[in-house]
Amino acid sequence: DAKTTQPTSMDCAEGRAANLPCNHSTISGNEYVYWYRQIHSQGPQYIIHGLKNNETNEMASLIITEDRKSSTLILPHATLRDTAVYYCIAEEAGTYKYIFGTGTRLKVLA
Amino acid sequence: EAGVAQSPRYKIIEKRQSVAFWCNPISGHATLYWYQQILGQGPKLLIQFQNNGVVDDSQLPKDRFSAERLKGVDSTLKIQPAKLEDSAVYLCASSLDGAGQETQYFGPGTRLLVL
């Protein structure tokens, strides 16, 4: 199983870019990396996912290193509403199942 | 489109009692998941259904937990008898067909407190 490692917590100033790193050094070639976030008392919310190439959508950008051993989620202009726990997830190889770690608690400061 | 619905949102029971949670996935989604999330941890998969069949229940404590999805749409998760360590949020998620790069969509969860 691919495991992910994330910092426990991070702070970011409102309006600045939030860069959340994730290490997934044991990921295999066909395992996607997914990012979700969980705001207090809500279910996890899908943000973005990728395999090899960098991805961007209306919420965030995902930068995956060429060796696929790590990735960074970028929230370009963080707002107070982005305060949440962010999970980097690697699929369990061949099963398309998610394995959640403990995530990064991002606090956006006014 | 409507999201994943779960009920109840909160439940408090005493140990050794039984409890049931209900989930209605997004319309047309064939795959349904139940997760357990203990405070301070990420969600852990308990069981995965594809239509009305079980794909994986390897992490389900089958001596006390059961789940069904009889008509391939909504699902119930039951705990009988409950233990103190079952206090957690129970999340339901669904995806289109569970194959390939499938995005899972989560419901709001049911917060269970066992006293």
Short mmCIF file of C-alpha atoms in Angstrom, two decimals:
data_model
loop_
_atom_site.label_atom_id
_atom_site.label_comp_id
_atom_site.label_asym_id
_atom_site.label_seq_id
_atom_site.Cartn_x
_atom_site.Cartn_y
_atom_site.Cartn_z
CA ASP A 1 0.00 0.00 0.00
CA ALA A 2 1.22 3.46 -0.83
CA LYS A 3 1.41 5.60 2.30
CA THR A 4 1.40 9.35 2.45
CA THR A 5 3.20 11.63 4.88
CA GLN A 6 2.05 15.17 5.56
CA PRO A 7 3.00 17.84 8.09
CA THR A 8 0.65 17.86 11.05
CA SER A 9 -0.21 21.54 10.80
CA MET A 10 0.48 24.72 8.85
CA ASP A 11 -0.49 28.36 9.05
CA CYS A 12 -1.06 30.67 6.09
CA ALA A 13 -1.89 34.37 5.89
CA GLU A 14 -5.18 35.25 4.25
CA GLY A 15 -4.71 36.16 0.60
CA ARG A 16 -1.39 34.36 0.30
CA ALA A 17 -0.78 31.07 -1.45
CA ALA A 18 -0.98 27.97 0.73
CA ASN A 19 1.43 25.23 -0.30
CA LEU A 20 0.67 21.88 1.29
CA PRO A 21 3.30 19.17 0.76
CA CYS A 22 2.80 15.43 0.67
CA ASN A 23 5.32 12.64 0.51
CA HIS A 24 4.31 9.40 -1.18
CA SER A 25 7.66 7.80 -1.87
CA THR A 26 6.27 4.26 -2.18
CA ILE A 27 3.58 5.09 -4.71
CA SER A 28 3.43 2.81 -7.73
CA GLY A 29 3.14 3.86 -11.35
CA ASN A 30 -0.62 3.48 -11.69
CA GLU A 31 -1.70 4.94 -8.36
CA TYR A 32 -3.40 8.30 -8.45
CA VAL A 33 -2.88 10.97 -5.81
CA TYR A 34 -6.08 12.57 -4.50
CA TRP A 35 -6.55 15.60 -2.30
CA TYR A 36 -9.56 16.14 -0.08
CA ARG A 37 -10.27 18.56 2.67
CA GLN A 38 -12.50 18.29 5.71
CA ILE A 39 -14.00 21.30 7.37
CA HIS A 40 -15.08 20.77 10.96
CA SER A 41 -18.20 18.60 11.32
CA GLN A 42 -18.48 17.96 7.58
CA GLY A 43 -17.56 15.05 5.33
CA PRO A 44 -14.40 15.17 3.23
CA GLN A 45 -14.68 17.35 0.13
CA TYR A 46 -12.92 16.45 -3.11
CA ILE A 47 -10.37 19.00 -4.31
CA ILE A 48 -8.24 17.56 -7.10
CA HIS A 49 -6.39 14.45 -8.25
CA GLY A 50 -3.55 13.54 -10.61
CA LEU A 51 -1.30 10.79 -11.88
CA LYS A 52 1.81 12.28 -13.48
CA ASN A 53 1.05 15.70 -14.85
CA ASN A 54 0.34 18.86 -12.94
CA GLU A 55 -3.35 19.61 -12.64
CA THR A 56 -5.37 22.75 -12.03
CA ASN A 57 -9.04 23.37 -11.38
CA GLU A 58 -11.13 26.15 -9.92
CA MET A 59 -10.16 25.22 -6.38
CA ALA A 60 -6.46 24.44 -6.50
CA SER A 61 -3.38 23.31 -8.37
CA LEU A 62 -1.58 20.01 -7.91
CA ILE A 63 2.14 19.77 -8.61
CA ILE A 64 3.55 16.22 -8.81
CA THR A 65 7.31 15.71 -8.95
CA GLU A 66 8.74 13.90 -11.94
CA ASP A 67 9.65 10.86 -9.85
CA ARG A 68 6.10 10.93 -8.33
CA LYS A 69 7.50 10.59 -4.84
CA SER A 70 5.91 13.80 -3.63
CA SER A 71 3.32 16.39 -4.52
CA THR A 72 2.17 19.84 -3.45
CA LEU A 73 -1.35 21.20 -3.27
CA ILE A 74 -1.50 24.91 -3.92
CA LEU A 75 -4.40 27.11 -2.86
CA PRO A 76 -3.51 30.28 -4.78
CA HIS A 77 -5.26 32.85 -2.59
CA ALA A 78 -6.18 31.35 0.76
CA THR A 79 -9.28 32.63 2.56
CA LEU A 80 -10.52 32.03 6.08
CA ARG A 81 -12.96 29.48 4.65
CA ASP A 82 -10.01 27.35 3.55
CA THR A 83 -9.22 26.53 7.19
CA ALA A 84 -9.59 22.74 7.29
CA VAL A 85 -7.77 19.42 7.48
CA TYR A 86 -6.28 18.53 4.09
CA TYR A 87 -5.76 14.89 3.20
CA CYS A 88 -3.35 13.62 0.58
CA ILE A 89 -4.47 10.15 -0.45
CA ALA A 90 -2.88 7.48 -2.57
CA GLU A 91 -5.04 4.74 -3.95
CA GLU A 92 -4.36 1.21 -2.83
CA ALA A 93 -2.74 -0.37 -5.86
CA GLY A 94 -5.17 -2.16 -8.11
CA THR A 95 -8.15 -1.64 -5.85
CA TYR A 96 -9.02 2.05 -6.34
CA LYS A 97 -9.47 2.32 -2.58
CA TYR A 98 -8.45 5.37 -0.60
CA ILE A 99 -6.02 5.16 2.31
CA PHE A 100 -6.28 8.26 4.44
CA GLY A 101 -3.46 9.49 6.67
CA THR A 102 -3.92 12.00 9.47
CA GLY A 103 -3.76 15.00 7.14
CA THR A 104 -2.49 18.57 7.54
CA ARG A 105 -4.47 20.99 9.64
CA LEU A 106 -4.30 24.29 7.72
CA LYS A 107 -5.17 27.44 9.59
CA VAL A 108 -5.65 30.58 7.52
CA LEU A 109 -4.92 33.67 9.57
CA ALA A 110 -6.60 37.04 9.10
CA GLU B 1 -27.40 17.28 -8.17
CA ALA B 2 -28.19 16.14 -4.65
CA GLY B 3 -25.27 14.91 -2.60
CA VAL B 4 -24.90 11.87 -0.38
CA ALA B 5 -27.53 11.90 2.36
CA GLN B 6 -27.02 10.39 5.80
CA SER B 7 -29.18 10.11 8.88
CA PRO B 8 -29.25 10.61 11.74
CA ARG B 9 -26.61 13.31 12.07
CA TYR B 10 -26.02 12.59 15.74
CA LYS B 11 -26.69 9.62 18.00
CA ILE B 12 -25.95 8.97 21.65
CA ILE B 13 -26.38 5.45 23.03
CA GLU B 14 -25.17 3.41 25.95
CA LYS B 15 -22.72 0.57 25.53
CA ARG B 16 -24.27 -2.77 24.60
CA GLN B 17 -27.17 -1.03 22.84
CA SER B 18 -27.68 -1.30 19.10
CA VAL B 19 -27.71 1.50 16.54
CA ALA B 20 -28.30 1.85 12.80
CA PHE B 21 -27.21 4.45 10.29
CA TRP B 22 -28.72 5.13 6.89
CA CYS B 23 -27.12 6.37 3.68
CA ASN B 24 -28.58 7.37 0.33
CA PRO B 25 -25.86 7.79 -2.32
CA ILE B 26 -25.83 10.14 -5.28
CA SER B 27 -28.33 9.00 -7.87
CA GLY B 28 -26.78 6.60 -10.38
CA HIS B 29 -23.71 5.84 -8.30
CA ALA B 30 -23.07 2.11 -8.26
CA THR B 31 -20.40 2.05 -5.56
CA LEU B 32 -21.05 2.86 -1.92
CA TYR B 33 -18.54 3.03 0.92
CA TRP B 34 -18.83 3.20 4.70
CA TYR B 35 -15.94 4.74 6.63
CA GLN B 36 -15.25 5.11 10.34
CA GLN B 37 -13.45 8.25 11.48
CA ILE B 38 -12.17 8.33 15.04
CA LEU B 39 -11.40 11.76 16.47
CA GLY B 40 -8.04 13.05 15.26
CA GLN B 41 -7.63 10.37 12.60
CA GLY B 42 -8.39 10.05 8.92
CA PRO B 43 -11.35 8.00 7.74
CA LYS B 44 -10.90 4.22 7.64
CA LEU B 45 -12.81 2.12 5.13
CA LEU B 46 -15.19 -0.40 6.72
CA ILE B 47 -17.02 -1.81 3.73
CA GLN B 48 -17.43 -1.22 0.01
CA PHE B 49 -20.47 -2.22 -2.07
CA GLN B 50 -20.70 -2.47 -5.84
CA ASN B 51 -24.43 -2.28 -6.55
CA ASN B 52 -25.83 -4.71 -3.95
CA GLY B 53 -22.73 -6.89 -3.67
CA VAL B 54 -19.90 -6.58 -1.16
CA VAL B 55 -16.52 -5.81 -2.76
CA ASP B 56 -14.47 -5.50 0.42
CA ASP B 57 -15.41 -5.87 4.07
CA SER B 58 -11.98 -6.86 5.37
CA GLN B 59 -11.89 -4.01 7.90
CA LEU B 60 -15.44 -4.52 9.18
CA PRO B 61 -15.62 -5.98 12.73
CA LYS B 62 -18.13 -8.60 11.74
CA ASP B 63 -18.85 -9.75 15.29
CA ARG B 64 -20.72 -6.53 15.92
CA PHE B 65 -20.98 -4.56 12.67
CA SER B 66 -23.20 -5.41 9.72
CA ALA B 67 -24.16 -3.57 6.57
CA GLU B 68 -26.53 -4.13 3.72
CA ARG B 69 -27.50 -2.56 0.43
CA LEU B 70 -30.40 -4.74 -0.60
CA LYS B 71 -31.65 -2.95 -3.70
CA GLY B 72 -28.34 -1.50 -4.78
CA VAL B 73 -29.31 2.03 -3.79
CA ASP B 74 -29.47 3.06 -0.15
CA SER B 75 -27.61 1.29 2.61
CA THR B 76 -27.72 0.73 6.35
CA LEU B 77 -24.85 0.12 8.76
CA LYS B 78 -25.65 -1.47 12.10
CA ILE B 79 -23.69 -1.92 15.29
CA GLN B 80 -24.88 -4.49 17.80
CA PRO B 81 -23.81 -4.40 20.59
CA ALA B 82 -21.98 -1.08 20.69
CA LYS B 83 -18.74 -0.61 22.59
CA LEU B 84 -17.17 2.57 23.92
CA GLU B 85 -14.49 2.45 21.21
CA ASP B 86 -17.17 2.66 18.51
CA SER B 87 -17.56 6.37 19.29
CA ALA B 88 -16.69 7.98 15.98
CA VAL B 89 -18.10 9.67 12.90
CA TYR B 90 -19.49 7.22 10.37
CA LEU B 91 -19.14 8.52 6.83
CA CYS B 92 -20.86 7.25 3.73
CA ALA B 93 -19.42 7.93 0.28
CA SER B 94 -20.38 6.99 -3.25
CA SER B 95 -18.71 6.88 -6.63
CA LEU B 96 -19.95 6.28 -10.14
CA ASP B 97 -18.79 2.72 -10.67
CA GLY B 98 -15.74 2.14 -8.47
CA ALA B 99 -13.37 1.47 -11.35
CA GLY B 100 -10.46 3.51 -12.59
CA GLN B 101 -9.88 7.00 -11.31
CA GLU B 102 -13.09 7.28 -9.39
CA THR B 103 -13.80 10.32 -7.29
CA GLN B 104 -15.62 9.52 -4.08
CA TYR B 105 -18.24 11.94 -2.78
CA PHE B 106 -18.86 11.97 0.94
CA GLY B 107 -21.93 12.63 3.01
CA PRO B 108 -21.93 14.77 6.17
CA GLY B 109 -21.52 11.77 8.46
CA THR B 110 -23.25 10.46 11.57
CA ARG B 111 -21.55 11.31 14.84
CA LEU B 112 -21.94 8.45 17.32
CA LEU B 113 -21.21 8.73 21.02
CA VAL B 114 -21.27 5.54 23.08
CA LEU B 115 -21.52 6.09 26.84
#
